[in-house]
Coordinates of C-alpha atoms and ligand atoms in Angstrom, one line a residue:
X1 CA 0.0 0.0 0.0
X2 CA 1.8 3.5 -0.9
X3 CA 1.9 5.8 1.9
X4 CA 0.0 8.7 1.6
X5 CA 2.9 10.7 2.5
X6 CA 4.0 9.3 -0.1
X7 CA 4.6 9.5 -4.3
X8 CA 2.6 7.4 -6.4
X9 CA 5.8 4.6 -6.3
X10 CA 6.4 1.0 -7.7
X11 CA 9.4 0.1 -6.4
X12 CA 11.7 -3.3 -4.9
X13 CA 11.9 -1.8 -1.5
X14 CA 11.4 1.6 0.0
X15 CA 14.0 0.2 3.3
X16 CA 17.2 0.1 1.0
X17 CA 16.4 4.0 0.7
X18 CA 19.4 5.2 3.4
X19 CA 21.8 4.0 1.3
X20 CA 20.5 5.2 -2.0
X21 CA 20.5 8.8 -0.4
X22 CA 24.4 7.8 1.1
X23 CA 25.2 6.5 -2.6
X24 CA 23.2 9.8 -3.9
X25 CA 25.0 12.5 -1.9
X26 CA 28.4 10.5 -2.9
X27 CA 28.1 11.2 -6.8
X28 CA 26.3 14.5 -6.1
X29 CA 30.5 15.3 -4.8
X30 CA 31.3 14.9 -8.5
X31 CA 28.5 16.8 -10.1
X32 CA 29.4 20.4 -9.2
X33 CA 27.9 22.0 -12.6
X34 CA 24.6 20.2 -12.1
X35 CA 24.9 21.7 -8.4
X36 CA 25.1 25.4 -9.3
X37 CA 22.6 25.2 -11.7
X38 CA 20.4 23.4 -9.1
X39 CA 21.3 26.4 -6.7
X40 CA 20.2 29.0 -9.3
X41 CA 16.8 27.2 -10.3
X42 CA 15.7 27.0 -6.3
X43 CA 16.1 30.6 -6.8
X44 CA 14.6 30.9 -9.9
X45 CA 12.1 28.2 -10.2
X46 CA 12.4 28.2 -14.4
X47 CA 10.2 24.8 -14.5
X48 CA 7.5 25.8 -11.7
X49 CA 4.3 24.0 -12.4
X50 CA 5.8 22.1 -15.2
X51 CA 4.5 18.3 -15.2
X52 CA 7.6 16.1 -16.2
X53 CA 7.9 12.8 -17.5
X54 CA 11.2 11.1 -17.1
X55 CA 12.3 7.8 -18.4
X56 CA 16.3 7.7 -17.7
X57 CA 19.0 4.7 -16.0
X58 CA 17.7 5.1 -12.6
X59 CA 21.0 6.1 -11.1
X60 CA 22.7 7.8 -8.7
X61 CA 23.5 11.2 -10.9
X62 CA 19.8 10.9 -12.7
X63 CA 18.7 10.7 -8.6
X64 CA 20.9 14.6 -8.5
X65 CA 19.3 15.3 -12.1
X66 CA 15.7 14.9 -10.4
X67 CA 16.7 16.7 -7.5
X68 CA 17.6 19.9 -9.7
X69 CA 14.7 19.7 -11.7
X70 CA 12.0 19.7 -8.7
X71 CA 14.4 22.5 -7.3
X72 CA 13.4 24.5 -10.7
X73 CA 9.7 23.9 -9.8
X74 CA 8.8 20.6 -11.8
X75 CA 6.4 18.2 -11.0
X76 CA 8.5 15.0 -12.1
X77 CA 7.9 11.4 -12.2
X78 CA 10.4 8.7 -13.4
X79 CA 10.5 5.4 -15.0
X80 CA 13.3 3.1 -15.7
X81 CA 15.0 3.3 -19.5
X82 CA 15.9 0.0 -18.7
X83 CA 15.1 -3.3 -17.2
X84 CA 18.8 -4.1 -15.8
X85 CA 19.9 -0.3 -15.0
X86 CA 17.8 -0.1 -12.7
X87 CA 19.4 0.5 -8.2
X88 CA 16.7 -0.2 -6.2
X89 CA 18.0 1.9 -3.5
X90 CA 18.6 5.1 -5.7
X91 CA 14.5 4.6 -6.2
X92 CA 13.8 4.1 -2.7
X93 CA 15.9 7.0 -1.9
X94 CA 13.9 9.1 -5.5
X95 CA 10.5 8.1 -3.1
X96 CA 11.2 8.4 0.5
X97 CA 13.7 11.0 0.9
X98 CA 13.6 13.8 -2.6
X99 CA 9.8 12.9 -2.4
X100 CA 9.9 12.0 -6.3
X101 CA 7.3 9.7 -7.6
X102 CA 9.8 6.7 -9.0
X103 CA 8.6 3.3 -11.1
X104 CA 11.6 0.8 -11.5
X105 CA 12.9 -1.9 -10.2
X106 CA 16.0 -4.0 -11.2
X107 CA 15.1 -6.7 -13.2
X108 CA 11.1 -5.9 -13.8
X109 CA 10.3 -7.7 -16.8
X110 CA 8.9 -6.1 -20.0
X111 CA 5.0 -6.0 -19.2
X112 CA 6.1 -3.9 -15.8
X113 CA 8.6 -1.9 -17.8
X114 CA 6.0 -0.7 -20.0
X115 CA 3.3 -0.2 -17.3
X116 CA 5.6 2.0 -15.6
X117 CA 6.2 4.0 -18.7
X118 CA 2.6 4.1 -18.7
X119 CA 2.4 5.3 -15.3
X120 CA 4.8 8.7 -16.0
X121 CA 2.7 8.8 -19.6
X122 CA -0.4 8.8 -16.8
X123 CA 0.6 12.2 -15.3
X124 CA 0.0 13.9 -18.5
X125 CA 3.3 16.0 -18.6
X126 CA 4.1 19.0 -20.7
X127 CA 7.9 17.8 -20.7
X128 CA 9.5 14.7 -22.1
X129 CA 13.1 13.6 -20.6
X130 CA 14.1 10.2 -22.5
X131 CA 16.9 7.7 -22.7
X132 CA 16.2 5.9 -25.7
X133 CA 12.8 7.5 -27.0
X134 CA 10.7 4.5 -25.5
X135 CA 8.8 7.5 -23.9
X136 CA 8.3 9.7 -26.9
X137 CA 7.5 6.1 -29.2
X138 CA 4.7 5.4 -26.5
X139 CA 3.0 8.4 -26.4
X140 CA 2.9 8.7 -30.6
X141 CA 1.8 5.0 -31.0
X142 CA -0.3 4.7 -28.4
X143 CA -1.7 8.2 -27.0
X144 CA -2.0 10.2 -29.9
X145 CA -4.6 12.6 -28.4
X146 CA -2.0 13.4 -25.5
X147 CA 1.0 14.5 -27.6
X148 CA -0.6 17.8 -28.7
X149 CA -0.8 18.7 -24.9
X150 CA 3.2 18.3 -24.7
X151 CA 5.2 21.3 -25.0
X152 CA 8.1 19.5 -25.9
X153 CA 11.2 17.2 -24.7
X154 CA 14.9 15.8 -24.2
X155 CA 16.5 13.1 -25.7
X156 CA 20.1 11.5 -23.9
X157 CA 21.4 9.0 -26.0
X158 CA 22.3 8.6 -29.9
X159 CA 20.3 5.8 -30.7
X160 CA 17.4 7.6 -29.3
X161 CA 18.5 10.6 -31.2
X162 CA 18.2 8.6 -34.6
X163 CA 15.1 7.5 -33.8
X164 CA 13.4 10.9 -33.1
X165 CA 15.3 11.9 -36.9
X166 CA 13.6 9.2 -38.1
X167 CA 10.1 10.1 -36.7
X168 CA 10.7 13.9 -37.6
X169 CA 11.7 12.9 -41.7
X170 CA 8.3 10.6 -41.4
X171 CA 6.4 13.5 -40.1
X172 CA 5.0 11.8 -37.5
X173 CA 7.0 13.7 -34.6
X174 CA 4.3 15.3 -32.7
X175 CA 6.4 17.7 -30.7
X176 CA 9.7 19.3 -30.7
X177 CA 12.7 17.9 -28.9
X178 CA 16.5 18.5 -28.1
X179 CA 19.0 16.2 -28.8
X180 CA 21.0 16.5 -25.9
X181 CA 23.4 14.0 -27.0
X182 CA 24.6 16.3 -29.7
X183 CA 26.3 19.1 -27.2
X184 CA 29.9 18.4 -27.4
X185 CA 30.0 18.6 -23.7
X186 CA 27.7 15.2 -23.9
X187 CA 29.1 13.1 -26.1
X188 CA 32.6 13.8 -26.4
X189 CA 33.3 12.8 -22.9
X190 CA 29.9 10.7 -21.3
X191 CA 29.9 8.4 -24.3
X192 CA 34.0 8.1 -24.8
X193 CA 35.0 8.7 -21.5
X194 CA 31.7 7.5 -19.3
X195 CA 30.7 4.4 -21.5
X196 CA 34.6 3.8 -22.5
X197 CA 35.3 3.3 -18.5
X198 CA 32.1 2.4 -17.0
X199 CA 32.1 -0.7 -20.0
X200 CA 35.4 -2.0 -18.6
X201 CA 34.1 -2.1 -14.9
X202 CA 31.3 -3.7 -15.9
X203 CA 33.4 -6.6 -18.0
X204 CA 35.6 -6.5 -15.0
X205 CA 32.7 -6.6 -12.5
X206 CA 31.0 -9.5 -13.9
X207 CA 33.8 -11.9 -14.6
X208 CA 37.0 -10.5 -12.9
X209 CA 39.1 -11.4 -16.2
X210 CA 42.5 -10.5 -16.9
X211 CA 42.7 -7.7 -19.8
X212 CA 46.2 -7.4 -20.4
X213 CA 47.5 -9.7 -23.6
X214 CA 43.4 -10.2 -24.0
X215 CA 42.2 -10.0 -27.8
X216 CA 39.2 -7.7 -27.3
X217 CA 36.8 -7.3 -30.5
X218 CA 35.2 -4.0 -30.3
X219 CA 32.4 -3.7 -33.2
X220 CA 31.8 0.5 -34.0
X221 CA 34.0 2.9 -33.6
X222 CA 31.7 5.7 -32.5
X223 CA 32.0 7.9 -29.6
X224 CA 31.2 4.8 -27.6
X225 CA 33.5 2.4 -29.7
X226 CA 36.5 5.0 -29.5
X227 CA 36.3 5.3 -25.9
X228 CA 36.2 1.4 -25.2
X229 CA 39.1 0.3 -27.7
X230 CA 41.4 3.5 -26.2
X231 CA 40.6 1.5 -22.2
X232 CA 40.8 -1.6 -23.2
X233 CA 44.2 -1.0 -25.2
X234 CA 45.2 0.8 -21.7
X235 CA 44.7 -2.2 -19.7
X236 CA 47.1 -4.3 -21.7
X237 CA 43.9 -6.0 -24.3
X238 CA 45.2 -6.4 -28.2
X239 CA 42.1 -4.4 -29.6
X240 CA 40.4 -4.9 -33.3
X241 CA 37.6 -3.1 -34.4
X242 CA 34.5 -4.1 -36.8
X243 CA 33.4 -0.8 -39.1
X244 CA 31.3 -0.3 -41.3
X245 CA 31.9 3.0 -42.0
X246 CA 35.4 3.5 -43.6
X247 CA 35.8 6.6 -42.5
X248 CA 35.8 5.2 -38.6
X249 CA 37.3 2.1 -40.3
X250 CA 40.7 4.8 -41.3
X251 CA 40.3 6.7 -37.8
X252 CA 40.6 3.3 -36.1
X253 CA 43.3 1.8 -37.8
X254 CA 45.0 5.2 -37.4
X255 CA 44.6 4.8 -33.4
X256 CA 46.4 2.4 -33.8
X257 CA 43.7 -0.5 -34.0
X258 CA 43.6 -3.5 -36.2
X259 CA 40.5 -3.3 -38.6
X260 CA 38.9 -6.8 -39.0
X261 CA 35.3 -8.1 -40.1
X262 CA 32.7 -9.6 -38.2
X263 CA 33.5 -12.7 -40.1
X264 CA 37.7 -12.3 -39.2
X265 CA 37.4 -11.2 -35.8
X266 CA 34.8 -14.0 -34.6
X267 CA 37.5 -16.8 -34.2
X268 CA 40.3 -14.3 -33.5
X269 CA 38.7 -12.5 -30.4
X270 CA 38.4 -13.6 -26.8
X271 CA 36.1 -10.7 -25.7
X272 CA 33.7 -9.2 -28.1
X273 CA 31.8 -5.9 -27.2
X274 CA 29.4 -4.2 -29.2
X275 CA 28.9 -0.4 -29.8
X276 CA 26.9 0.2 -32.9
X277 CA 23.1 1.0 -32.3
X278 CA 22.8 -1.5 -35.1
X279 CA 21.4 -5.2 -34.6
X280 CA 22.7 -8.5 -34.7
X281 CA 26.3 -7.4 -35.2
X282 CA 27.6 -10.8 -33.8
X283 CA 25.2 -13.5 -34.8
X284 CA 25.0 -17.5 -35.3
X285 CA 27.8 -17.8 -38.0
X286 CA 29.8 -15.5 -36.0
X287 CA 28.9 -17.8 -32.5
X288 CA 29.5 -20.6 -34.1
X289 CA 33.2 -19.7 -35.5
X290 CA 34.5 -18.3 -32.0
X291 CA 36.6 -20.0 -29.6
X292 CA 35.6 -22.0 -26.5
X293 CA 35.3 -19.3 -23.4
X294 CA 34.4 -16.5 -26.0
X295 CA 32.9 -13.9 -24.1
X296 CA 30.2 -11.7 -25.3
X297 CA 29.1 -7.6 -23.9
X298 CA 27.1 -5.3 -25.4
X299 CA 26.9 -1.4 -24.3
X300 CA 24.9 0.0 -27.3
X301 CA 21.3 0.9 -26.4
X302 CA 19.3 -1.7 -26.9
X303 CA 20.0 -5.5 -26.1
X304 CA 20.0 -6.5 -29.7
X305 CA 23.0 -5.8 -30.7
X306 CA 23.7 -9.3 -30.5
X307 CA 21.8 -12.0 -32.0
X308 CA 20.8 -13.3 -28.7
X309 CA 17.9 -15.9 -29.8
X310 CA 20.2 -17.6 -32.4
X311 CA 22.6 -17.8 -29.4
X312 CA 19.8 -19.7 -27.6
X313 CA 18.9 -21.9 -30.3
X314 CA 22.2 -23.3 -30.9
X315 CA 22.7 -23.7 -27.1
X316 CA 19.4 -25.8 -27.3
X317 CA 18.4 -24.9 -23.7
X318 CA 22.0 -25.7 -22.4
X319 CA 22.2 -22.0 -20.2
X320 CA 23.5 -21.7 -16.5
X321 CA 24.0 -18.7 -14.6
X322 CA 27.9 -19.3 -14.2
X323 CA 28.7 -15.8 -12.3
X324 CA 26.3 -12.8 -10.8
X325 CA 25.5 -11.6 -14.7
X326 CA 27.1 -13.9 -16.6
X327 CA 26.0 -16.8 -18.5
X328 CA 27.0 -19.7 -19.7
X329 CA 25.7 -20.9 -23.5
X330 CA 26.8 -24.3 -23.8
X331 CA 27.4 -25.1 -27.8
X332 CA 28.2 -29.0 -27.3
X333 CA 31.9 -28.4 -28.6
X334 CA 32.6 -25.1 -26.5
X335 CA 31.0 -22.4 -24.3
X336 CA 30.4 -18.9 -24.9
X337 CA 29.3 -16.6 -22.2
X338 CA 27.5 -13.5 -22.3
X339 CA 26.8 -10.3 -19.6
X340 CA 23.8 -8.9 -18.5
X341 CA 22.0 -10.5 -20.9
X342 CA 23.6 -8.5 -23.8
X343 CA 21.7 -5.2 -22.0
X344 CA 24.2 -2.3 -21.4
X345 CA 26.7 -3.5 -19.5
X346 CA 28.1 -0.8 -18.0
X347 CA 25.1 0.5 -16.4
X348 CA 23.8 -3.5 -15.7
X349 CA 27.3 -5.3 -14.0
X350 CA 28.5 -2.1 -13.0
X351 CA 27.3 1.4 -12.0
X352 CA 27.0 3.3 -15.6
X353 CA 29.0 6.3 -15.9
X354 CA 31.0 7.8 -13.4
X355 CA 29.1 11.1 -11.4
X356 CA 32.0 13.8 -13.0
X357 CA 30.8 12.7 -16.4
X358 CA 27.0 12.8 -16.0
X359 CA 27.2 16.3 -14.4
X360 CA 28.0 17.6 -18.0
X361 CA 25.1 15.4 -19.4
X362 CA 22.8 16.4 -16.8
X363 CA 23.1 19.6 -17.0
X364 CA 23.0 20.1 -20.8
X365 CA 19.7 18.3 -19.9
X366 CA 18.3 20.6 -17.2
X367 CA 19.3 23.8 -19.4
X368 CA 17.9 22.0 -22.3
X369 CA 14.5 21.5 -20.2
X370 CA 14.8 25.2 -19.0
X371 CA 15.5 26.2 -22.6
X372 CA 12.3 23.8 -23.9
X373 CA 10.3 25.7 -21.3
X374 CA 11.0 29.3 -22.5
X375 CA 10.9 28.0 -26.3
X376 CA 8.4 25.8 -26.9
X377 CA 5.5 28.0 -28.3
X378 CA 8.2 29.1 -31.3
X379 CA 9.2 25.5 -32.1
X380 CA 8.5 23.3 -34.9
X381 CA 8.0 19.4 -34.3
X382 CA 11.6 18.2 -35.0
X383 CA 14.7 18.1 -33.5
X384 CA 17.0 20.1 -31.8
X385 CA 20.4 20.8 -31.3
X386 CA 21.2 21.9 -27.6
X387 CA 21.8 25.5 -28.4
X388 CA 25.5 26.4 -28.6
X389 CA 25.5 29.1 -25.5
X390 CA 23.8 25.9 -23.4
X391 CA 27.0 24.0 -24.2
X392 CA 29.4 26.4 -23.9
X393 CA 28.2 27.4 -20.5
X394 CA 28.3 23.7 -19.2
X395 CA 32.3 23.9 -20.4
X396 CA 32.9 27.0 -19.0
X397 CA 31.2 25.6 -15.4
X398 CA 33.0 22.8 -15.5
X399 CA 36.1 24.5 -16.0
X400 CA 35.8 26.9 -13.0
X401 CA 34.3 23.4 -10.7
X402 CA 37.7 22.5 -11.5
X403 CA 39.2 25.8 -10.8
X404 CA 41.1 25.7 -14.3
X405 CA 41.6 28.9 -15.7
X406 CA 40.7 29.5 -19.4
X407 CA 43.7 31.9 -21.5
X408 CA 42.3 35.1 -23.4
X409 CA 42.9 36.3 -26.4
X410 CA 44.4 39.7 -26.0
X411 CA 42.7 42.4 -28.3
X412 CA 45.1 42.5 -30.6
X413 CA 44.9 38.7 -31.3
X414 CA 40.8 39.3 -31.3
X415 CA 41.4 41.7 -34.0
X416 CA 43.9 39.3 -36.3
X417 CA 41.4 36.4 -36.1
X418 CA 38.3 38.3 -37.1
X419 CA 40.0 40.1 -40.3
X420 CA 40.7 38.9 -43.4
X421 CA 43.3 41.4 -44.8
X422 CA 46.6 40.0 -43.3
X423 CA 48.5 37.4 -44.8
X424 CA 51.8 36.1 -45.3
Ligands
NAD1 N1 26.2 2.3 -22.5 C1 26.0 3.5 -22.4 O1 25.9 4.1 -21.3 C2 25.8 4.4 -23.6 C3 26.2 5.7 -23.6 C4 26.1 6.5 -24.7 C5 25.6 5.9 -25.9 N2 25.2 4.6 -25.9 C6 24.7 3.9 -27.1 O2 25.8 3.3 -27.7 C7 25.6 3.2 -29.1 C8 26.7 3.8 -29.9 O3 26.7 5.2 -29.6 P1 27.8 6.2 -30.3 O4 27.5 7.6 -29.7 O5 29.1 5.6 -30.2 O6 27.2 6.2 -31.8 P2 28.0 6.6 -33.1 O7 26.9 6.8 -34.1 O8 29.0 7.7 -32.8 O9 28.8 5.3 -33.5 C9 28.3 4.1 -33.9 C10 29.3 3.4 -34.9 O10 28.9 2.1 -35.2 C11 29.1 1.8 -36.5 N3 28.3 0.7 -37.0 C12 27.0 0.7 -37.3 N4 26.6 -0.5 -37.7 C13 27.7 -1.3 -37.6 C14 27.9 -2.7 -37.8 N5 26.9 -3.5 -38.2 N6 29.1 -3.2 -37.5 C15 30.1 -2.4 -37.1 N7 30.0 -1.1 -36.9 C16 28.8 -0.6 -37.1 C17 28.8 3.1 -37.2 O11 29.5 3.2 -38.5 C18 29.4 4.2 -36.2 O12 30.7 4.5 -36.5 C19 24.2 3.8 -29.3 O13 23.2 2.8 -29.2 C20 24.0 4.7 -28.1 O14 22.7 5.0 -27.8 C21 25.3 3.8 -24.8

């Protein structure tokens, strides 16, 4: 029975929430820029009144996210992105102690993932925050009649990006939204830095392998691909990458990375991780050519990055739970094992991205919402780029968190750059 003290909640259990708010105040340390912008919207209150819908990783730093939003004014409710990403006492912590109406729980299976989107779809909001556009594709497909009541919304992550291009080119976006994966000051460091790290923990995490003299397959040299292959190279792994595109292909082999088909590096790898938005990137013929004790990991958005049901029907039922997140596929002549059951795995054997990273996400995602706020009556239905003064502030904040100082250019050098007369 919820407390009527209580949000509206559906949560694992409200007791673990102590340590969420211990694990909560520990990443808020990290997440200075989210902080002061938290500090100017109690003052403010940009988002008063503003019904939000969130569907992020419930985390610790989306737990300081919430926090900063509700200080702005907002009326926010939150649902999970994701079955596995999900700490059950960051949500007990989002209910009991920030007073923030939370549905997730670690593990829920896919009819309770999509009620509890339905529950933040249920409070009718004005504001959209995804992680993934499950939130955005539910209200289109099945709630027409609500999207012309929202003002607008966020997007985190590229593959959700791509899929809100894809609605917009279709027409059938019903509402504007920023892509707040665009800013520089998201993607160049969350998804090489956060994902590159946080995807090695979780490998790590889950199976307490050696990487050094490993031969680690990474499949898409993205943001998210580059900032794997760099780690894993740094822990000692021999690192190819599969590419499709050949100018990522060049870029790769230019890091220093051998270039290799799916084909070529499926009996040559010992670790395979995938970071392509794409699907089945490693599928049966690939299974079937790699070595015994093959190990498979997936950090892209969506769990299908590998072809997980041909996996199953060559293991023919033969699956054990060998480790915390890791099975065991049994192929008759060899194993192959895979984590978190091919969902993100940084953010499902390990934490997700570290607090210092997500504070430059986070707050290109509360400016964004601020920005959504102010904007959304001169907006067309498509998507956005986080406006370039929004990015340049969350630099410039960071900066000064850090108490780095920034040189400037003296008016002399001011002039030179701006003219065109001088030359050699
Ligand atoms: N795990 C996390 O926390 C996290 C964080 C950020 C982004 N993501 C997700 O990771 C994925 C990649 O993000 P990104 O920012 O690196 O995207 P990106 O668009 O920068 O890179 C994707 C790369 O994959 C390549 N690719 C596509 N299909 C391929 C295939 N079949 N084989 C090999 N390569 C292929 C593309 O050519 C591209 O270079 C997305 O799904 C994104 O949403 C996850």
């Amino acid at each position: 029975m919820v407390s009527p003290t209580l949000p509206a909640h559906d949560i694992a259990d409200l007791g673990l929430a102590a340590e969420g708010v211990r694990r909560i105040e520990w990443a808020e340390r990290e997440m200075p820029v989210l902080r002061l912008i938290r500090e100017r919207f109690e003052r403010e209150e940009p988002l008063a009144g503003v019904v939000v819908a969130a569907c992020l990783h419930v985390t610790t730093e989306t737990a300081n996210l919430m926090r900063t939003l509700r200080a702005g004014g907002a009326r926010i409710t939150l649902a999970a992105s994701n079955p596995l990403s999900t700490k059950d006492d960051v949500a007990a912590a989002l209910v009991a102690e920030y007073g923030i109406g939370t549905f997730a729980r670690r593990g829920e299976d896919r009819d309770t993932y999509y009620a509890h989107l339905k529950a933040v779809a249920d409070t009718q909001p004005r504001l959209t925050m995804d992680d993934g556009c499950d939130l955005v594709t539910l209200l289109h497909r099945e709630r027409p009649a609500q999207v012309a009541d929202v003002w607008g919304g966020t997007e985190e992550t590229t593959t959700g990006v791509i899929r809100l291009k894809a609605m917009a080119a279709d027409g059938a976006l019903g509402f504007p939204v920023v892509a707040v994966n665009e800013a520089l000051t998201k993607h160049l460091f969350d998804n090489r830095y956060g994902t590159g790290q946080s995807t090695v923990d979780g490998i790590l995490r889950a199976t307490n392998l050696l990487l050094a003299g490993r031969r680690v397959v990474v499949a898409g040299y993205g943001w998210v691909g580059k900032g794997i292959s760099r780690r894993m190279a740094g822990m000692g792994a021999h690192v190819a990458v599969v590419e499709v595109d050949p100018v990522a292909a060049l870029e790769a082999l230019m890091d220093g990375f051998e270039i290799l088909t799916a084909a070529q590096a499926a009996p040559w790898g010992e670790i395979f991780v995938t970071a392509t938005g794409n699907i089945n990137v490693f599928r049966r013929e690939h299974f079937v050519a790699m070595r015994d004790g093959a190990l498979l990991a997936n950090s892209g958005h969506f769990d299908a990055e590998l072809d997980l049901p041909a996996l199953r029907q060559l293991a023919e039922g033969h699956v054990r739970e060998v480790r915390e997140n890791v099975q065991e596929f049994d192929l008759g002549p060899k194993k192959i094992h895979l984590i978190a059951e091919g969902r993100l795995v940084n953010l499902s054997a390990a934490e997700g991205h570290p607090a210092a990273v997500m504070d430059m996400s986070f707050a290109n995602q509360a400016l964004s919402a601020e920005w959504m706020v102010q904007h959304h009556a001169e907006l067309e239905a498509r998507v956005y780029d986080v406006p370039q003064a929004i990015d340049q502030e969350v630099a410039r904040l960071k900066l000064a968190a850090l108490g780095i100082e920034l040189e400037a250019m003296t008016a002399e050098q001011a002039r030179y750059v701006a003219s065109w007369q001088s030359g050699t």
